[in-house]
CSV table of C-alpha atoms in Angstrom, one decimal:
chain,number,residue,atom,x,y,z
A,1,MET,CA,-12.7,63.8,254.0
A,2,PRO,CA,-11.6,62.0,250.8
A,3,GLY,CA,-8.1,60.4,250.8
A,4,LEU,CA,-5.6,59.8,248.0
A,5,SER,CA,-7.2,56.4,247.3
A,6,ASP,CA,-10.4,58.3,246.4
A,7,VAL,CA,-8.8,60.2,243.6
A,8,PRO,CA,-9.2,58.5,240.2
A,9,ILE,CA,-5.9,57.0,239.0
A,10,ASN,CA,-6.1,58.7,235.6
A,11,LEU,CA,-6.3,62.1,237.3
A,12,VAL,CA,-3.0,61.2,239.3
A,13,VAL,CA,-1.3,60.1,236.1
A,14,ARG,CA,-2.4,63.2,234.3
A,15,GLY,CA,-1.0,65.4,237.1
A,16,TYR,CA,2.3,63.5,237.1
A,17,THR,CA,2.6,63.7,233.3
A,18,PHE,CA,1.8,67.4,233.4
A,19,ILE,CA,4.6,68.1,235.9
A,20,ARG,CA,7.1,65.9,234.1
A,21,ASP,CA,6.3,67.4,230.7
A,22,LYS,CA,6.4,71.0,232.2
A,23,ARG,CA,9.9,70.3,233.7
A,24,LEU,CA,11.1,68.8,230.4
A,25,ASP,CA,9.9,71.7,228.4
A,26,ALA,CA,11.5,74.2,230.8
A,27,ALA,CA,14.9,72.2,230.7
A,28,LEU,CA,14.8,72.1,226.9
A,29,ASP,CA,14.0,75.8,226.7
A,30,ARG,CA,17.0,76.6,229.0
A,31,LEU,CA,19.3,74.4,227.0
A,32,ARG,CA,18.2,76.0,223.7
A,33,ALA,CA,18.6,79.5,225.2
A,34,GLU,CA,22.2,78.6,225.9
A,35,GLY,CA,22.8,77.3,222.4
A,36,ILE,CA,22.8,73.6,223.3
A,37,THR,CA,20.6,71.5,221.1
A,38,ILE,CA,19.6,67.9,221.2
A,39,GLU,CA,21.9,67.3,218.4
A,40,ASP,CA,24.8,68.6,220.5
A,41,LEU,CA,23.9,66.1,223.2
A,42,GLU,CA,23.6,63.2,220.7
A,43,LYS,CA,27.2,63.8,219.5
A,44,SER,CA,28.6,61.2,221.8
A,45,ASP,CA,27.4,58.4,223.9
A,46,HIS,CA,28.7,60.2,227.0
A,47,ARG,CA,26.7,63.3,226.4
A,48,PHE,CA,23.5,61.4,225.5
A,49,ALA,CA,23.9,59.2,228.6
A,50,ALA,CA,24.2,62.3,230.8
A,51,PHE,CA,21.3,64.0,229.1
A,52,LYS,CA,19.2,60.8,229.7
A,53,ARG,CA,20.2,60.8,233.3
A,54,MET,CA,19.1,64.4,233.6
A,55,LEU,CA,15.8,63.6,232.1
A,56,ASP,CA,15.3,60.7,234.5
A,57,ALA,CA,16.3,63.0,237.4
A,58,LEU,CA,13.7,65.6,236.3
A,59,GLU,CA,11.0,63.1,237.3
A,60,THR,CA,12.3,62.5,240.8
A,61,CYS,CA,14.1,65.8,241.9
A,62,SER,CA,12.5,67.5,244.8
A,63,SER,CA,11.6,70.8,243.3
A,64,ASN,CA,11.7,73.1,240.3
A,65,ALA,CA,14.7,74.8,241.9
A,66,MET,CA,16.5,71.5,241.9
A,67,MET,CA,15.5,71.0,238.3
A,68,GLU,CA,17.3,74.3,237.5
A,69,LYS,CA,20.5,73.0,239.3
A,70,LEU,CA,20.4,69.8,237.3
A,71,VAL,CA,20.1,71.7,234.0
A,72,ASP,CA,22.8,74.1,235.2
A,73,TYR,CA,25.1,71.1,235.9
A,74,LEU,CA,24.5,69.6,232.5
A,75,MET,CA,25.1,72.9,230.7
A,76,ALA,CA,28.3,73.5,232.7
A,77,GLY,CA,29.5,70.0,231.8
A,78,VAL,CA,29.1,70.8,228.1
A,79,ALA,CA,30.6,74.2,228.4
A,80,THR,CA,33.7,73.0,230.2
A,81,ALA,CA,34.0,69.6,228.4
A,82,VAL,CA,34.0,67.7,231.8
A,83,ILE,CA,31.0,65.8,230.4
A,84,ASP,CA,33.3,64.4,227.7
A,85,ASP,CA,36.6,64.2,229.7
A,86,LYS,CA,35.2,62.5,232.8
A,87,PRO,CA,31.9,61.0,231.7
A,88,ASP,CA,31.6,58.4,234.4
A,89,VAL,CA,32.3,60.8,237.2
A,90,PHE,CA,30.1,63.4,235.6
A,91,GLN,CA,27.2,61.1,235.4
A,92,GLN,CA,27.6,59.8,238.9
A,93,VAL,CA,27.6,63.3,240.3
A,94,LEU,CA,24.5,64.1,238.2
A,95,SER,CA,22.7,61.1,239.6
A,96,ASN,CA,23.7,61.9,243.2
A,97,LEU,CA,22.7,65.6,242.7
A,98,ALA,CA,19.2,64.4,241.6
A,99,LYS,CA,18.7,62.7,245.0
A,100,LEU,CA,19.4,65.9,247.0
A,101,SER,CA,17.0,68.5,248.3
A,102,GLU,CA,17.6,72.2,248.0
A,103,GLY,CA,18.5,72.3,251.7
A,104,GLN,CA,21.2,69.7,251.2
A,105,VAL,CA,22.7,71.7,248.3
A,106,GLU,CA,22.6,74.8,250.5
A,107,ILE,CA,24.5,72.9,253.2
A,108,LEU,CA,27.1,71.9,250.6
A,109,ALA,CA,27.5,75.5,249.6
A,110,GLU,CA,27.8,76.6,253.2
A,111,MET,CA,30.5,73.9,253.7
A,112,ARG,CA,32.4,75.3,250.7
A,113,LYS,CA,32.0,78.9,252.0
A,114,ARG,CA,33.5,77.7,255.4
A,115,GLU,CA,36.3,75.8,253.4
A,116,MET,CA,35.6,72.6,255.1
A,117,ARG,CA,38.2,70.3,253.5
A,118,ASP,CA,40.1,68.9,256.5
A,119,GLY,CA,38.5,66.1,258.5
A,120,GLU,CA,41.1,65.4,261.2
A,121,SER,CA,42.4,68.6,262.9
A,122,ALA,CA,41.0,70.2,266.0
A,123,GLU,CA,40.0,73.1,263.7
A,124,ALA,CA,37.9,70.7,261.6
A,125,PHE,CA,36.0,69.6,264.7
A,126,GLN,CA,35.4,73.3,265.6
A,127,LYS,CA,34.2,74.0,262.1
A,128,GLY,CA,32.0,71.0,262.4
A,129,ALA,CA,30.4,72.3,265.5
A,130,GLU,CA,29.9,75.7,264.0
A,131,LEU,CA,28.2,74.1,260.9
A,132,GLU,CA,25.9,72.0,263.1
A,133,LYS,CA,24.8,75.2,264.9
A,134,TRP,CA,24.3,76.9,261.6
A,135,VAL,CA,22.2,74.1,260.2
A,136,ALA,CA,20.2,73.9,263.5
A,137,GLY,CA,19.4,77.6,263.3
A,138,ARG,CA,18.7,77.6,259.6
A,139,TYR,CA,16.3,74.7,259.7
A,140,GLY,CA,14.9,75.2,263.1
A,141,VAL,CA,16.1,71.9,264.6
A,142,ASP,CA,18.3,70.9,267.6
A,143,GLU,CA,22.0,70.4,267.1
A,144,ASP,CA,21.8,66.6,267.2
A,145,THR,CA,19.2,66.6,264.4
A,146,ALA,CA,21.4,69.1,262.5
A,147,GLN,CA,24.4,66.7,262.9
A,148,GLN,CA,22.2,63.8,261.5
A,149,LEU,CA,21.2,65.9,258.5
A,150,ILE,CA,24.8,66.7,257.7
A,151,VAL,CA,25.9,63.1,258.2
A,152,ALA,CA,23.2,61.9,255.9
A,153,LEU,CA,24.8,63.9,253.1
A,154,SER,CA,27.7,61.4,253.2
A,155,GLN,CA,25.5,58.9,251.5
A,156,SER,CA,25.6,61.1,248.4
A,157,GLY,CA,29.4,60.9,248.3
A,158,PHE,CA,29.7,64.6,248.6
A,159,THR,CA,30.8,64.7,252.2
A,160,GLN,CA,32.5,62.7,254.8
A,161,SER,CA,31.9,62.9,258.6
A,162,ARG,CA,33.8,61.5,261.4
A,163,HIS,CA,33.6,61.3,265.2
A,164,PRO,CA,36.6,62.5,267.3
A,165,THR,CA,39.0,59.8,268.6
A,166,PHE,CA,37.8,60.7,272.1
A,167,SER,CA,34.6,62.0,273.4
A,168,ASP,CA,32.8,63.1,276.5
A,169,LEU,CA,30.3,60.3,277.0
A,170,ASN,CA,28.2,62.6,279.3
A,171,GLY,CA,27.8,65.4,276.7
A,172,ARG,CA,27.1,66.0,273.1
A,173,THR,CA,30.1,65.3,270.7
A,174,SER,CA,30.5,67.4,267.6
A,175,MET,CA,31.8,65.7,264.5
A,176,SER,CA,34.1,67.0,261.7
A,177,HIS,CA,32.5,67.2,258.3
A,178,ARG,CA,34.4,67.7,255.0
A,179,LEU,CA,33.7,68.1,251.4
A,180,THR,CA,34.9,65.3,249.0
A,181,GLY,CA,36.4,65.6,245.5
A,182,LEU,CA,32.9,64.7,244.1
A,183,ALA,CA,31.5,67.8,245.9
A,184,ASP,CA,34.3,69.9,244.5
A,185,LEU,CA,33.4,68.8,240.9
A,186,LEU,CA,29.6,69.4,241.6
A,187,LEU,CA,30.1,72.8,243.2
A,188,ASP,CA,32.7,73.9,240.6
A,189,MET,CA,30.1,73.1,237.9
A,190,VAL,CA,27.2,74.7,239.7
A,191,TYR,CA,29.2,77.8,240.6
A,192,TYR,CA,30.3,78.0,237.0
A,193,ARG,CA,26.8,78.2,235.9
A,194,CYS,CA,25.0,80.2,238.6
A,195,ARG,CA,27.5,81.4,241.1
A,196,LEU,CA,25.7,79.6,243.9
């Protein structure tokens, strides 16, 4: 059976270029449909930098659905002027969003639905345990793996997780998980565009 190394490199490059160009065309079509032109995005260095980050992210995002979320985020930034008012934060959130999978965005949305903002109360640890069970059921993994999936989101800056101050060393310990201010900015923008 032939492996990837048996595929001619020019065929791989053409496939990569095709996917990249297809995503770019789709993104530009959506922007135009919303009345946002390249000229609008070139009006300021902040807007152009955010547009450039979105273009870079289109090459690395995990799916076409994530591409849609990146475009939604950019359009919401233009519509609400956040792209101009908080350019550094907007661009950081855009870069972090590009690294997430659809499942991770779904976990963030579930955390928002559960209003997971507090990270220290007993209720926060209860909500953490419930979220871990939800993730385990949703993705068909055990609760320890679900906990690790949620904790991994903290690398994006969108969540924080913490262990309780005491734990039963003989059993499984649930953690508290909470959304950060960056997550609020992201989710506000995505909700604004597509009512996630």
